[in-house]
Tab-separated table of C-alpha atoms and ligand atoms in Angstrom:
chain	number	residue	atom	x	y	z
A	6	MET	CA	36.382	6.507	7.478
A	7	LYS	CA	35.669	2.866	6.714
A	8	GLU	CA	37.328	1.735	9.994
A	9	ALA	CA	35.335	4.313	11.976
A	10	TYR	CA	32.120	3.090	10.360
A	11	ILE	CA	32.867	-0.567	11.107
A	12	ALA	CA	33.839	0.239	14.715
A	13	ALA	CA	30.581	2.189	15.211
A	14	LYS	CA	28.525	-0.620	13.704
A	15	GLU	CA	30.231	-3.159	15.992
A	16	ARG	CA	29.484	-1.020	19.073
A	17	TRP	CA	25.900	-0.630	17.935
A	18	ALA	CA	25.534	-4.400	17.416
A	19	ARG	CA	26.766	-4.993	20.988
A	20	LYS	CA	24.209	-2.460	22.270
A	21	MET	CA	21.453	-4.162	20.254
A	22	ALA	CA	22.452	-7.507	21.755
A	23	GLY	CA	22.459	-5.980	25.238
A	24	HIS	CA	26.123	-6.837	25.816
A	25	GLU	CA	27.466	-3.294	25.860
A	26	ARG	CA	28.067	-1.882	29.354
A	27	PRO	CA	27.135	1.795	29.745
A	28	ALA	CA	29.903	3.954	28.333
A	29	VAL	CA	32.436	5.034	30.940
A	30	ARG	CA	31.965	8.791	30.771
A	31	SER	CA	34.706	11.205	31.554
A	32	VAL	CA	34.551	12.999	34.914
A	33	ASP	CA	34.138	16.197	32.995
A	34	ARG	CA	31.071	15.578	30.883
A	35	LEU	CA	30.146	19.213	30.410
A	36	PRO	CA	31.387	20.679	27.106
A	37	PRO	CA	32.939	24.165	27.210
A	38	GLY	CA	30.478	26.998	27.793
A	39	GLN	CA	27.624	24.684	28.883
A	40	ARG	CA	25.759	24.442	32.215
A	41	GLN	CA	23.916	21.394	33.480
A	42	VAL	CA	20.110	21.379	33.761
A	43	ASN	CA	17.567	18.717	34.734
A	44	ASN	CA	14.307	20.209	33.479
A	45	PHE	CA	14.641	19.332	29.752
A	46	PRO	CA	13.770	22.768	28.291
A	47	VAL	CA	11.672	23.004	25.112
A	48	LEU	CA	13.023	24.785	22.032
A	49	ASP	CA	11.033	25.191	18.852
A	50	LEU	CA	9.966	27.710	16.221
A	51	GLY	CA	6.720	28.522	18.019
A	52	VAL	CA	4.832	25.637	16.426
A	53	LYS	CA	4.205	22.244	18.021
A	54	PRO	CA	2.634	20.141	15.260
A	55	GLU	CA	0.235	17.471	16.530
A	56	ILE	CA	0.639	14.343	14.420
A	57	ALA	CA	-1.596	11.432	15.400
A	58	ALA	CA	0.188	8.076	15.175
A	59	GLU	CA	-2.463	6.898	12.658
A	60	ARG	CA	-1.481	9.718	10.288
A	61	TRP	CA	2.276	9.597	10.970
A	62	GLN	CA	4.617	8.669	8.113
A	63	LEU	CA	8.372	8.731	7.700
A	64	LYS	CA	9.639	8.951	4.137
A	65	ILE	CA	13.258	7.858	3.565
A	66	GLY	CA	14.755	8.243	0.108
A	67	GLY	CA	17.203	10.044	-2.147
A	68	HIS	CA	20.425	8.268	-3.064
A	69	VAL	CA	19.288	4.856	-1.783
A	70	GLU	CA	18.557	1.482	-3.395
A	71	ASN	CA	15.278	0.947	-1.552
A	72	PRO	CA	13.279	4.095	-0.731
A	73	VAL	CA	10.550	3.506	1.864
A	74	THR	CA	7.635	5.273	3.483
A	75	LEU	CA	7.065	3.876	6.960
A	76	ASP	CA	3.767	4.221	8.783
A	77	TRP	CA	3.698	4.039	12.578
A	78	ASP	CA	3.169	0.270	12.722
A	79	ALA	CA	5.988	-0.408	10.245
A	80	PHE	CA	8.295	1.918	12.191
A	81	ARG	CA	7.468	0.225	15.499
A	82	ALA	CA	7.928	-3.218	13.930
A	83	LEU	CA	11.603	-2.468	13.167
A	84	PRO	CA	14.223	-3.659	15.700
A	85	GLN	CA	13.962	-1.406	18.737
A	86	PHE	CA	17.059	0.264	20.166
A	87	LYS	CA	17.682	1.872	23.572
A	88	ASP	CA	20.568	4.166	24.354
A	89	THR	CA	21.519	6.664	27.048
A	90	SER	CA	23.349	9.837	26.063
A	91	ASP	CA	23.914	13.460	27.029
A	92	PHE	CA	22.073	16.305	25.291
A	93	HIS	CA	23.720	19.651	24.542
A	94	CYS	CA	21.767	22.678	23.328
A	95	VAL	CA	23.676	25.538	21.728
A	96	THR	CA	21.859	27.989	24.036
A	97	THR	CA	24.274	26.628	26.726
A	98	TRP	CA	22.218	24.009	28.574
A	99	SER	CA	23.137	20.333	28.756
A	100	GLN	CA	21.165	17.493	30.275
A	101	PHE	CA	22.880	14.203	31.126
A	102	ASP	CA	21.684	10.611	30.922
A	103	MET	CA	18.795	10.983	28.512
A	104	GLU	CA	17.352	7.515	27.927
A	105	TRP	CA	16.166	7.258	24.354
A	106	GLU	CA	14.295	4.417	22.723
A	107	GLY	CA	13.439	4.101	19.060
A	108	VAL	CA	15.001	2.821	15.858
A	109	ALA	CA	18.761	3.108	15.344
A	110	PHE	CA	19.860	5.092	12.314
A	111	PHE	CA	21.869	1.981	11.345
A	112	THR	CA	18.617	0.011	11.100
A	113	LEU	CA	17.063	2.621	8.803
A	114	ALA	CA	20.213	2.748	6.656
A	115	ASP	CA	20.268	-1.057	6.362
A	116	LEU	CA	16.632	-0.910	5.255
A	117	VAL	CA	17.033	1.697	2.501
A	118	ARG	CA	20.651	0.835	1.551
A	119	PRO	CA	22.366	4.183	0.757
A	120	LYS	CA	24.169	4.233	-2.589
A	121	ALA	CA	27.924	4.822	-2.681
A	122	SER	CA	27.117	8.340	-3.919
A	123	ALA	CA	25.364	9.266	-0.631
A	124	THR	CA	27.515	11.632	1.434
A	125	HIS	CA	25.004	13.734	3.402
A	126	VAL	CA	21.617	13.364	5.030
A	127	PHE	CA	18.886	16.013	5.077
A	128	PHE	CA	16.126	15.897	7.713
A	129	LYS	CA	12.710	17.588	7.303
A	130	SER	CA	10.125	18.139	10.010
A	131	HIS	CA	6.414	18.867	10.256
A	132	ASP	CA	6.974	22.402	11.591
A	133	GLY	CA	8.972	23.502	8.527
A	134	TYR	CA	12.270	22.881	10.323
A	135	SER	CA	15.174	21.125	8.639
A	136	THR	CA	18.751	20.176	9.425
A	137	ASN	CA	21.653	18.396	7.720
A	138	ASN	CA	24.477	16.058	8.692
A	139	PRO	CA	27.257	14.143	6.970
A	140	ILE	CA	26.343	10.476	6.577
A	141	ALA	CA	29.269	9.438	8.825
A	142	ALA	CA	27.863	11.467	11.732
A	143	CYS	CA	24.510	9.719	11.294
A	144	LEU	CA	26.084	6.274	11.151
A	145	ASP	CA	27.344	6.442	14.732
A	146	ASP	CA	26.290	3.890	17.322
A	147	ASP	CA	24.285	6.416	19.382
A	148	VAL	CA	22.108	7.967	16.636
A	149	LEU	CA	18.426	7.071	16.478
A	150	VAL	CA	14.907	8.145	15.616
A	151	ALA	CA	13.438	8.156	19.112
A	152	HIS	CA	9.809	7.636	20.090
A	153	SER	CA	10.391	7.438	23.861
A	154	TRP	CA	12.367	9.371	26.443
A	155	ASN	CA	13.114	8.151	29.978
A	156	GLY	CA	10.637	5.311	29.589
A	157	THR	CA	7.628	7.296	28.349
A	158	PRO	CA	6.360	8.159	24.857
A	159	LEU	CA	7.981	11.366	23.632
A	160	PRO	CA	5.603	14.268	24.397
A	161	VAL	CA	4.583	16.549	21.526
A	162	GLU	CA	6.688	19.467	22.812
A	163	HIS	CA	9.831	17.314	22.604
A	164	GLY	CA	9.085	16.180	19.056
A	165	GLY	CA	6.701	13.257	19.498
A	166	PRO	CA	5.652	10.979	17.966
A	167	ALA	CA	9.302	10.727	16.813
A	168	ARG	CA	12.475	12.819	16.628
A	169	VAL	CA	16.098	12.376	15.632
A	170	ILE	CA	18.846	12.237	18.297
A	171	LEU	CA	22.530	12.861	17.423
A	172	PRO	CA	24.240	13.036	20.815
A	173	LYS	CA	27.663	14.125	19.564
A	174	ARG	CA	26.306	17.301	17.945
A	175	TYR	CA	24.456	20.301	19.377
A	176	ALA	CA	20.816	19.366	19.684
A	177	TRP	CA	19.601	21.477	16.752
A	178	LYS	CA	21.148	18.790	14.492
A	179	GLY	CA	18.382	16.413	15.684
A	180	ALA	CA	15.037	17.150	14.041
A	181	LYS	CA	11.898	16.902	16.171
A	182	TRP	CA	8.594	15.816	14.492
A	183	ILE	CA	10.625	14.078	11.811
A	184	ARG	CA	8.816	13.602	8.499
A	185	GLU	CA	11.451	12.941	5.845
A	186	ILE	CA	15.062	11.706	5.699
A	187	THR	CA	16.851	12.203	2.375
A	188	PHE	CA	20.272	10.830	1.457
A	189	LEU	CA	22.105	13.289	-0.809
A	190	ASP	CA	25.301	13.321	-2.858
A	191	HIS	CA	26.097	16.842	-1.611
A	192	ASP	CA	25.442	18.986	1.450
A	193	ILE	CA	22.399	21.267	1.814
A	194	LEU	CA	22.154	23.627	4.800
A	195	GLY	CA	19.187	23.351	7.140
A	196	PHE	CA	17.110	25.926	9.000
A	197	TRP	CA	19.710	27.116	11.550
A	198	GLU	CA	22.691	26.352	9.331
A	199	VAL	CA	21.570	29.011	6.826
A	200	ARG	CA	21.073	31.432	9.726
A	201	GLY	CA	24.670	31.534	10.910
A	202	TYR	CA	24.957	28.407	13.031
A	203	SER	CA	27.924	26.112	12.561
A	204	ASN	CA	27.483	23.350	10.028
A	205	THR	CA	29.636	20.978	12.091
A	206	ALA	CA	28.134	21.812	15.517
A	207	ASP	CA	30.625	20.013	17.767
A	208	PRO	CA	29.914	20.797	21.442
A	209	TRP	CA	33.428	19.743	22.538
A	210	THR	CA	35.113	22.464	20.491
A	211	ASP	CA	32.569	25.222	21.254
A	212	ASP	CA	31.703	25.095	17.565
A	213	ARG	CA	28.471	27.143	17.663
A	214	PHE	CA	28.502	29.678	14.842
A	215	SER	CA	29.821	29.676	11.292
B	14	MTE	N1	11.435	20.205	14.126
B	14	MTE	C1	12.237	20.872	14.957
B	14	MTE	N2	13.295	20.225	15.472
B	14	MTE	C2	14.132	20.855	16.317
B	14	MTE	C3	13.934	22.209	16.643
B	14	MTE	C4	12.809	22.879	16.079
B	14	MTE	O1	12.551	24.075	16.320
B	14	MTE	N3	11.992	22.172	15.246
B	14	MTE	N4	14.812	22.846	17.515
B	14	MTE	C5	16.140	22.247	17.675
B	14	MTE	C6	16.863	22.803	18.802
B	14	MTE	S1	17.569	24.316	18.608
B	14	MTE	C7	17.055	22.079	19.940
B	14	MTE	S2	18.058	22.640	21.202
B	14	MTE	C8	16.337	20.807	20.172
B	14	MTE	C9	15.464	20.998	21.378
B	14	MTE	O2	14.778	19.833	21.719
B	14	MTE	P1	13.787	19.905	22.950
B	14	MTE	O3	12.767	20.981	22.673
B	14	MTE	O4	13.188	18.552	23.079
B	14	MTE	O5	14.638	20.272	24.144
B	14	MTE	O6	15.532	20.404	19.074
B	14	MTE	C10	16.058	20.729	17.806
B	14	MTE	N5	15.180	20.167	16.825
B	15	MO	MO1	19.015	24.533	20.470
């Protein structure tokens, strides 16, 4: 675990410094049971909350040394991170080469300093949605809170002003319209996880339902 964390942080540091070449992707980038799309479908609970940047806040707390509440300016003043990854929705569509820009999860973790007791992270959104992930999955070099997609500010329907991206999990593990990130010393299931979806959500093993 510790080695994996250090390796991820090293890769992330190289990306931050602009030295990392784009990942060499396998010829077969489509996980089992997925089909490729290019129209970036919209999936939500029927609500698209409109949060003006002036009113936007991101609260980060729980088992951390330094809880913070970031407003938009404070969030945008953090080191900015760009990364390109593939996006896999459990409803069987995948879109490749999504260019995300925002703040790396590593940067947020360095800011709040999770305590040794922190094992899981719970994400809450403005539409009542929530999701959960182990801290190790969040501390990967491709995880971020994104405010832009393919060079333009994230539109409301895709979770703007800001959403979480966890490329190695099915997309429901990334909360749109993010409002609160809580570090926990135990796991709590999120919106889809309590409704029969897999808690681990690994696209490469067709890990869709629990
Ligand atoms: N707040 C919030 N986040 C969410 C969802 C949602 O309904 N509300 N849907 C999830 C699901 S199931 C998917 S596939 C992706 C869809 O993101 P998109 O609408 O930008 O394609 O967001 C995830 N994050
Ligand atoms: Mo989804």
